[in-house]
Amino acid sequence: QVQLVESGGGLVQAGGSLRLSCAASGRTFSVYAMGWFRQAPGKEREFVAAISWSGANTYYADSVKGRFTISRDNAKNTVYLQMNSLKPEDTAVYYCAQSSTLYTTATSQVSYGYWGQGTQVTVSS
C-alpha cells in the first residue's frame, strides 16, 4: 500500500525557513504528481503547491508564490517543500499527497488519493 511520511516541521520565527520532506513508498513514485496542502486551526485544508511527475511543472497558491519552492527527487522517492520568509499565517499542519492518476497534475484535493499524516509548522511573530 502507498505510504507517505512527512518530516521537517517545527517551530520557527517569522522570516525564517523550513524544509519539509515527504518520503513515498508502495508504488512507482516517478509517474505520479505530488502536492502539498495545509490546514490551519479552524480552517479548511487548502492547496499549497504541486509538482508534475517529472518535476518539469510546478504550481503554487498565490499566498506562497515567491516564498515556497516544491521539488522532487525521483531517485529517492521524495518530494520537498522549501519554505522561506515564513509568516505567522503559514502556521498549519502540512500534508503531502500523491495523485490518484498517472501523469496528471492538479491543484484540487479530490485528485489526490493518498495522504500523509501531516507535520506541524508553527511560525511565531
PDB file of C-alpha atoms in Angstrom:
ATOM      1  CA  GLN A   1       0.000   0.000   0.000  1.00  0.00           C
ATOM      2  CA  VAL A   2       1.049   3.591  -0.545  1.00  0.00           C
ATOM      3  CA  GLN A   3       2.688   5.303   2.399  1.00  0.00           C
ATOM      4  CA  LEU A   4       3.629   8.964   2.608  1.00  0.00           C
ATOM      5  CA  VAL A   5       5.680  10.132   5.569  1.00  0.00           C
ATOM      6  CA  GLU A   6       6.292  13.843   6.136  1.00  0.00           C
ATOM      7  CA  SER A   7       9.098  15.309   8.198  1.00  0.00           C
ATOM      8  CA  GLY A   8      10.773  18.625   8.812  1.00  0.00           C
ATOM      9  CA  GLY A   9       8.056  20.581  10.555  1.00  0.00           C
ATOM     10  CA  GLY A  10       8.666  22.594  13.692  1.00  0.00           C
ATOM     11  CA  LEU A  11       8.639  25.994  15.336  1.00  0.00           C
ATOM     12  CA  VAL A  12      10.303  28.910  13.583  1.00  0.00           C
ATOM     13  CA  GLN A  13      10.266  32.687  13.931  1.00  0.00           C
ATOM     14  CA  ALA A  14       8.670  34.874  11.325  1.00  0.00           C
ATOM     15  CA  GLY A  15      11.064  35.420   8.438  1.00  0.00           C
ATOM     16  CA  GLY A  16      12.714  32.058   8.970  1.00  0.00           C
ATOM     17  CA  SER A  17      12.846  28.966   6.809  1.00  0.00           C
ATOM     18  CA  LEU A  18      11.911  25.314   6.986  1.00  0.00           C
ATOM     19  CA  ARG A  19      12.234  22.428   4.564  1.00  0.00           C
ATOM     20  CA  LEU A  20       9.589  19.740   4.584  1.00  0.00           C
ATOM     21  CA  SER A  21      10.230  16.295   3.155  1.00  0.00           C
ATOM     22  CA  CYS A  22       7.811  13.575   2.178  1.00  0.00           C
ATOM     23  CA  ALA A  23       9.068  10.055   1.571  1.00  0.00           C
ATOM     24  CA  ALA A  24       6.823   7.852  -0.527  1.00  0.00           C
ATOM     25  CA  SER A  25       6.629   4.091  -0.853  1.00  0.00           C
ATOM     26  CA  GLY A  26       4.266   1.449  -2.130  1.00  0.00           C
ATOM     27  CA  ARG A  27       4.075   2.220  -5.840  1.00  0.00           C
ATOM     28  CA  THR A  28       6.165   3.757  -8.607  1.00  0.00           C
ATOM     29  CA  PHE A  29       6.855   7.295  -7.453  1.00  0.00           C
ATOM     30  CA  SER A  30       8.154   8.811 -10.671  1.00  0.00           C
ATOM     31  CA  VAL A  31       4.885   8.615 -12.620  1.00  0.00           C
ATOM     32  CA  TYR A  32       2.647  10.463 -10.169  1.00  0.00           C
ATOM     33  CA  ALA A  33       2.302  14.154  -9.435  1.00  0.00           C
ATOM     34  CA  MET A  34       2.755  15.228  -5.831  1.00  0.00           C
ATOM     35  CA  GLY A  35       1.183  18.023  -3.866  1.00  0.00           C
ATOM     36  CA  TRP A  36       1.427  19.853  -0.574  1.00  0.00           C
ATOM     37  CA  PHE A  37      -1.653  21.053   1.266  1.00  0.00           C
ATOM     38  CA  ARG A  38      -2.131  22.682   4.656  1.00  0.00           C
ATOM     39  CA  GLN A  39      -4.812  23.083   7.270  1.00  0.00           C
ATOM     40  CA  ALA A  40      -4.787  25.865   9.818  1.00  0.00           C
ATOM     41  CA  PRO A  41      -6.829  25.670  13.032  1.00  0.00           C
ATOM     42  CA  GLY A  42     -10.487  26.314  12.338  1.00  0.00           C
ATOM     43  CA  LYS A  43      -9.976  26.425   8.573  1.00  0.00           C
ATOM     44  CA  GLU A  44     -10.432  24.043   5.697  1.00  0.00           C
ATOM     45  CA  ARG A  45      -7.485  22.292   4.147  1.00  0.00           C
ATOM     46  CA  GLU A  46      -6.060  24.282   1.227  1.00  0.00           C
ATOM     47  CA  PHE A  47      -3.731  23.794  -1.693  1.00  0.00           C
ATOM     48  CA  VAL A  48      -0.135  24.980  -1.272  1.00  0.00           C
ATOM     49  CA  ALA A  49       1.939  23.580  -4.146  1.00  0.00           C
ATOM     50  CA  ALA A  50       2.064  20.788  -6.707  1.00  0.00           C
ATOM     51  CA  ILE A  51       4.719  19.292  -8.955  1.00  0.00           C
ATOM     52  CA  SER A  52       4.324  17.176 -12.052  1.00  0.00           C
ATOM     53  CA  TRP A  53       5.575  13.601 -12.263  1.00  0.00           C
ATOM     54  CA  SER A  54       8.778  14.675 -13.999  1.00  0.00           C
ATOM     55  CA  GLY A  55       9.308  17.810 -11.953  1.00  0.00           C
ATOM     56  CA  ALA A  56       9.132  19.981 -15.048  1.00  0.00           C
ATOM     57  CA  ASN A  57       5.978  21.818 -13.966  1.00  0.00           C
ATOM     58  CA  THR A  58       5.165  23.394 -10.628  1.00  0.00           C
ATOM     59  CA  TYR A  59       2.102  25.210  -9.317  1.00  0.00           C
ATOM     60  CA  TYR A  60       1.645  27.402  -6.259  1.00  0.00           C
ATOM     61  CA  ALA A  61      -1.084  29.060  -4.279  1.00  0.00           C
ATOM     62  CA  ASP A  62      -0.909  32.826  -4.597  1.00  0.00           C
ATOM     63  CA  SER A  63      -0.292  33.117  -0.855  1.00  0.00           C
ATOM     64  CA  VAL A  64       3.028  31.254  -1.068  1.00  0.00           C
ATOM     65  CA  LYS A  65       4.248  32.165  -4.550  1.00  0.00           C
ATOM     66  CA  GLY A  66       7.777  33.536  -4.437  1.00  0.00           C
ATOM     67  CA  ARG A  67       8.383  32.210  -0.926  1.00  0.00           C
ATOM     68  CA  PHE A  68       7.872  28.429  -1.209  1.00  0.00           C
ATOM     69  CA  THR A  69       9.511  26.009  -3.651  1.00  0.00           C
ATOM     70  CA  ILE A  70       8.348  22.477  -4.347  1.00  0.00           C
ATOM     71  CA  SER A  71      10.806  19.952  -5.768  1.00  0.00           C
ATOM     72  CA  ARG A  72      11.202  16.216  -6.072  1.00  0.00           C
ATOM     73  CA  ASP A  73      13.919  13.604  -6.292  1.00  0.00           C
ATOM     74  CA  ASN A  74      12.544  10.605  -8.137  1.00  0.00           C
ATOM     75  CA  ALA A  75      15.628   8.558  -7.333  1.00  0.00           C
ATOM     76  CA  LYS A  76      14.869   8.995  -3.630  1.00  0.00           C
ATOM     77  CA  ASN A  77      11.065   8.799  -3.909  1.00  0.00           C
ATOM     78  CA  THR A  78      10.873  12.090  -2.057  1.00  0.00           C
ATOM     79  CA  VAL A  79       9.156  15.417  -2.533  1.00  0.00           C
ATOM     80  CA  TYR A  80      10.246  18.589  -0.756  1.00  0.00           C
ATOM     81  CA  LEU A  81       8.753  21.915   0.189  1.00  0.00           C
ATOM     82  CA  GLN A  82      11.279  24.663   0.864  1.00  0.00           C
ATOM     83  CA  MET A  83       9.562  27.421   2.827  1.00  0.00           C
ATOM     84  CA  ASN A  84      11.282  30.800   3.117  1.00  0.00           C
ATOM     85  CA  SER A  85      10.192  34.142   4.568  1.00  0.00           C
ATOM     86  CA  LEU A  86       7.680  32.361   6.755  1.00  0.00           C
ATOM     87  CA  LYS A  87       4.779  34.308   8.196  1.00  0.00           C
ATOM     88  CA  PRO A  88       2.547  33.576  11.198  1.00  0.00           C
ATOM     89  CA  GLU A  89      -0.300  32.916   8.782  1.00  0.00           C
ATOM     90  CA  ASP A  90       1.680  29.971   7.398  1.00  0.00           C
ATOM     91  CA  THR A  91       1.080  28.161  10.691  1.00  0.00           C
ATOM     92  CA  ALA A  92      -0.739  24.916   9.883  1.00  0.00           C
ATOM     93  CA  VAL A  93      -0.472  21.182   9.609  1.00  0.00           C
ATOM     94  CA  TYR A  94       1.158  20.448   6.261  1.00  0.00           C
ATOM     95  CA  TYR A  95       0.215  17.338   4.311  1.00  0.00           C
ATOM     96  CA  CYS A  96       1.830  15.792   1.279  1.00  0.00           C
ATOM     97  CA  ALA A  97      -0.345  13.935  -1.167  1.00  0.00           C
ATOM     98  CA  GLN A  98       0.073  11.756  -4.235  1.00  0.00           C
ATOM     99  CA  SER A  99      -2.084  11.968  -7.313  1.00  0.00           C
ATOM    100  CA  SER A 100      -4.530   9.167  -7.970  1.00  0.00           C
ATOM    101  CA  THR A 101      -3.889   9.281 -11.721  1.00  0.00           C
ATOM    102  CA  LEU A 102      -0.758   8.629 -13.748  1.00  0.00           C
ATOM    103  CA  TYR A 103       0.934  11.656 -15.320  1.00  0.00           C
ATOM    104  CA  THR A 104      -1.766  14.065 -14.164  1.00  0.00           C
ATOM    105  CA  THR A 105      -1.060  17.181 -12.101  1.00  0.00           C
ATOM    106  CA  ALA A 106      -3.814  19.012 -10.283  1.00  0.00           C
ATOM    107  CA  THR A 107      -4.362  21.577  -7.559  1.00  0.00           C
ATOM    108  CA  SER A 108      -7.650  20.122  -6.335  1.00  0.00           C
ATOM    109  CA  GLN A 109      -7.631  17.851  -3.328  1.00  0.00           C
ATOM    110  CA  VAL A 110     -10.054  15.450  -4.972  1.00  0.00           C
ATOM    111  CA  SER A 111      -7.355  14.493  -7.463  1.00  0.00           C
ATOM    112  CA  TYR A 112      -5.115  13.166  -4.716  1.00  0.00           C
ATOM    113  CA  GLY A 113      -5.917   9.720  -3.399  1.00  0.00           C
ATOM    114  CA  TYR A 114      -3.080   9.219  -0.936  1.00  0.00           C
ATOM    115  CA  TRP A 115      -2.157  11.419   2.001  1.00  0.00           C
ATOM    116  CA  GLY A 116       0.489  11.587   4.663  1.00  0.00           C
ATOM    117  CA  GLN A 117      -0.219  12.011   8.347  1.00  0.00           C
ATOM    118  CA  GLY A 118       0.816  15.660   8.368  1.00  0.00           C
ATOM    119  CA  THR A 119       3.555  17.668  10.038  1.00  0.00           C
ATOM    120  CA  GLN A 120       3.012  20.751  12.177  1.00  0.00           C
ATOM    121  CA  VAL A 121       4.560  24.059  11.158  1.00  0.00           C
ATOM    122  CA  THR A 122       4.299  26.887  13.664  1.00  0.00           C
ATOM    123  CA  VAL A 123       5.554  30.385  12.856  1.00  0.00           C
ATOM    124  CA  SER A 124       5.862  32.766  15.762  1.00  0.00           C
ATOM    125  CA  SER A 125       5.646  36.527  15.370  1.00  0.00           C
TER     126      SER A 125
END
